GROMACS .gro file of C-alpha atoms in nm:
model
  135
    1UNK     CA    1   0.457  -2.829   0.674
    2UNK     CA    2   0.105  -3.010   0.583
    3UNK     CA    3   0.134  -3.162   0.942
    4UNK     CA    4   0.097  -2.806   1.126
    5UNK     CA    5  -0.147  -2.675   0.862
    6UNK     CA    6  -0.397  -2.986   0.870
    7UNK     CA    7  -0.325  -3.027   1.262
    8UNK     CA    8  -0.675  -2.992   1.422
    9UNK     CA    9  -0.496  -2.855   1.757
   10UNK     CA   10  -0.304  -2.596   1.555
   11UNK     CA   11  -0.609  -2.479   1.349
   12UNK     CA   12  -0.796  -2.454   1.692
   13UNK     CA   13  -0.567  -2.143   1.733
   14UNK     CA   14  -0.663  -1.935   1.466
   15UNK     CA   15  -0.919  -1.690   1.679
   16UNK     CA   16  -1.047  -1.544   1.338
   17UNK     CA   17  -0.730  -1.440   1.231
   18UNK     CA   18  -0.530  -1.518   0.874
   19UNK     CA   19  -0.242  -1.763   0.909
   20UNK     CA   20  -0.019  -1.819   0.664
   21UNK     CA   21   0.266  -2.091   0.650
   22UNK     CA   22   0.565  -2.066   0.428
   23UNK     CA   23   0.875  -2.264   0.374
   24UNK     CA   24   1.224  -2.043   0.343
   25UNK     CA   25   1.367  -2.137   0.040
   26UNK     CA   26   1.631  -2.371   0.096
   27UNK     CA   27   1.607  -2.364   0.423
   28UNK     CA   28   1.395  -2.558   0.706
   29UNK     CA   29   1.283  -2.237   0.828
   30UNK     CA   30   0.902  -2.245   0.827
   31UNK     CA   31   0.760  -1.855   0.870
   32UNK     CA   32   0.395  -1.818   1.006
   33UNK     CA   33   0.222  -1.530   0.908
   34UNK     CA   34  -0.060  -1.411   1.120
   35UNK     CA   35  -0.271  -1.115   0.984
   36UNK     CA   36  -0.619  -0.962   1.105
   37UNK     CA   37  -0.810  -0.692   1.282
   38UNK     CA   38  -0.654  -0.663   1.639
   39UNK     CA   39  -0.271  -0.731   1.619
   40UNK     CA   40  -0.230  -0.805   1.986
   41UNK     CA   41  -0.468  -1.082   1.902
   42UNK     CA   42  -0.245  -1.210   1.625
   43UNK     CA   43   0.044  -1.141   1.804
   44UNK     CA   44  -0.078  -1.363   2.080
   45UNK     CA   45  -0.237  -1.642   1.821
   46UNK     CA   46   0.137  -1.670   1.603
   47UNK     CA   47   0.285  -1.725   1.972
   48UNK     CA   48   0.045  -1.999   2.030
   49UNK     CA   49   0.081  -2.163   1.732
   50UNK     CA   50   0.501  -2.167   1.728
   51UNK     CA   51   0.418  -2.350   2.125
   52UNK     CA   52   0.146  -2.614   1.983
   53UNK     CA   53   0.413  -2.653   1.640
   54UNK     CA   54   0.664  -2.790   1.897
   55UNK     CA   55   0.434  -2.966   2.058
   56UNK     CA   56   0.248  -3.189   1.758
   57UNK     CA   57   0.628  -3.220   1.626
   58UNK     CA   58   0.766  -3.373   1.949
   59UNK     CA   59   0.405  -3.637   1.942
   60UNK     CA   60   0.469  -3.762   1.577
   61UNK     CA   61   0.843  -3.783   1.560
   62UNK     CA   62   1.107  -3.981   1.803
   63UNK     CA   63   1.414  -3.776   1.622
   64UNK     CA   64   1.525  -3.407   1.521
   65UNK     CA   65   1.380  -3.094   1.707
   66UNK     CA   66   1.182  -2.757   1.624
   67UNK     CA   67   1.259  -2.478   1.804
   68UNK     CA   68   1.139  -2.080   1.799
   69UNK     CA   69   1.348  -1.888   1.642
   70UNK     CA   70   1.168  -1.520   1.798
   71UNK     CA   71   0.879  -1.447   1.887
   72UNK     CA   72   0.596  -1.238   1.771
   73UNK     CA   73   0.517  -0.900   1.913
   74UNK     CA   74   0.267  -0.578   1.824
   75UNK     CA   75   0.408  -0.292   1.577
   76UNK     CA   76   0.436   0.007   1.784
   77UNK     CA   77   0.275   0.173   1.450
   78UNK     CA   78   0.087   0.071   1.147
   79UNK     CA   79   0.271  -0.107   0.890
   80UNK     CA   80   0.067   0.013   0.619
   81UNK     CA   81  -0.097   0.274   0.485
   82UNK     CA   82   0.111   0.571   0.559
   83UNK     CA   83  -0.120   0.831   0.539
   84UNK     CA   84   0.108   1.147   0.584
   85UNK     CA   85   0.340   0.993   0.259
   86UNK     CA   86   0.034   0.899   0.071
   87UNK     CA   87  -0.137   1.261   0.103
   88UNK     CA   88   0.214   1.380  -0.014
   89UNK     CA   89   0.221   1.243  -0.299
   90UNK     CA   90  -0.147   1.323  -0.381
   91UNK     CA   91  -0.062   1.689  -0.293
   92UNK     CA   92   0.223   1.695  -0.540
   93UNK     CA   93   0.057   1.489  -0.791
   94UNK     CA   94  -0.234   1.678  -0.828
   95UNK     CA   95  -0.024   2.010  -0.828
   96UNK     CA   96   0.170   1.891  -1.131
   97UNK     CA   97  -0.123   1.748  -1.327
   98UNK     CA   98  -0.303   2.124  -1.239
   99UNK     CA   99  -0.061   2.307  -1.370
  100UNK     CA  100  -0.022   2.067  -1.655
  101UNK     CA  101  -0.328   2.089  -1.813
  102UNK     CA  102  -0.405   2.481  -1.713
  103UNK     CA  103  -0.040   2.526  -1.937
  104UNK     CA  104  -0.221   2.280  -2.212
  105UNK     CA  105  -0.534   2.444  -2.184
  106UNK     CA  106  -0.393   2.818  -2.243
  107UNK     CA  107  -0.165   2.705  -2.572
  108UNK     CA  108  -0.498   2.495  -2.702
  109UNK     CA  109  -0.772   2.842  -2.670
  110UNK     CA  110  -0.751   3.032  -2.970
  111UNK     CA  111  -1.000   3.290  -2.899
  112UNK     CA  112  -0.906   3.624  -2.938
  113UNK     CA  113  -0.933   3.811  -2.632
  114UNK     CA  114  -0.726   4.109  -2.696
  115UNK     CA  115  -0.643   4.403  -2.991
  116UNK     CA  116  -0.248   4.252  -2.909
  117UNK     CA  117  -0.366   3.897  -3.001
  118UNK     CA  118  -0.498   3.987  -3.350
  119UNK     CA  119  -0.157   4.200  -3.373
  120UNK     CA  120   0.009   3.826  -3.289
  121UNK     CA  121  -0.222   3.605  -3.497
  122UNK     CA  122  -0.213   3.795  -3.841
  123UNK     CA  123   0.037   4.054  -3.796
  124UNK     CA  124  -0.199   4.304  -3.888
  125UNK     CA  125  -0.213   4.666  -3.702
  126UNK     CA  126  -0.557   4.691  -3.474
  127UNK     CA  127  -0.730   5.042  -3.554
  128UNK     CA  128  -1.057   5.074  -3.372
  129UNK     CA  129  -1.210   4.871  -3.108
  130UNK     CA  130  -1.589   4.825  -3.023
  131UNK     CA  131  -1.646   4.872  -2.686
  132UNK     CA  132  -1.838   4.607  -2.475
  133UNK     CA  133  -2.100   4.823  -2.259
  134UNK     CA  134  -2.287   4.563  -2.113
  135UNK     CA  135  -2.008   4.442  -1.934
   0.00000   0.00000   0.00000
């Protein structure tokens, strides 16, 4: 593993782009991870790097072989963010929290806004009402 990530040739490769090298658990599968603006570009750069693997592992070492297991091609779409799920949620979020607080808002107000509200609050018959001109 420290072999392909110190290897001058292999580093050559990166074009800009993240690489990433990872042993499988219990396994002698190593996974290269290739991340960055273009993915063609990374495609193309994890597909170099499997060839020039093979070939610094065939120049130090007489016995055992490395192969490619697949190799790397584009995502037809993006991985990540889905934006059609993620304004979703927000839409249904935000209409739950809305009618949340408008329900919490409506049994915090104790203003009186009615003659039927005084009728409710101190059980007490309303006889005369001031009218409000200005309004």
């Amino acid at each position: 593993m420290t072999l392909f990530e110190n290897s001058d040739e292999i580093t050559a490769l990166y074009n800009g782009c993240a690489v990433s090298m990872a042993v499988s658990d219990g396994t002698f599968f190593i996974t290269i991870s290739v991340s960055g603006d273009d993915a063609q570009k990374c495609a193309n750069v994890a597909n170099q790097i499997v060839e020039k693997s093979i070939e610094v592992f065939d120049s130090y070492f007489v016995y055992g072989q490395i192969g490619e297991i697949r190799e790397a091609q584009t995502p037809e779409n993006p991985y990540s963010p889905n934006n059609v799920k993620n304004a979703m949620i927000g839409f249904a979020v935000g209409l739950a929290l809305s009618c949340l607080i408008s329900i919490l808002v409506e049994l915090i107000d104790t203003t009186i806004k009615s003659d039927d509200d005084i009728q409710e609050m101190y059980d007490l018959p309303v006889f005369a009402e001031i009218p409000d001109f200005e309004g």
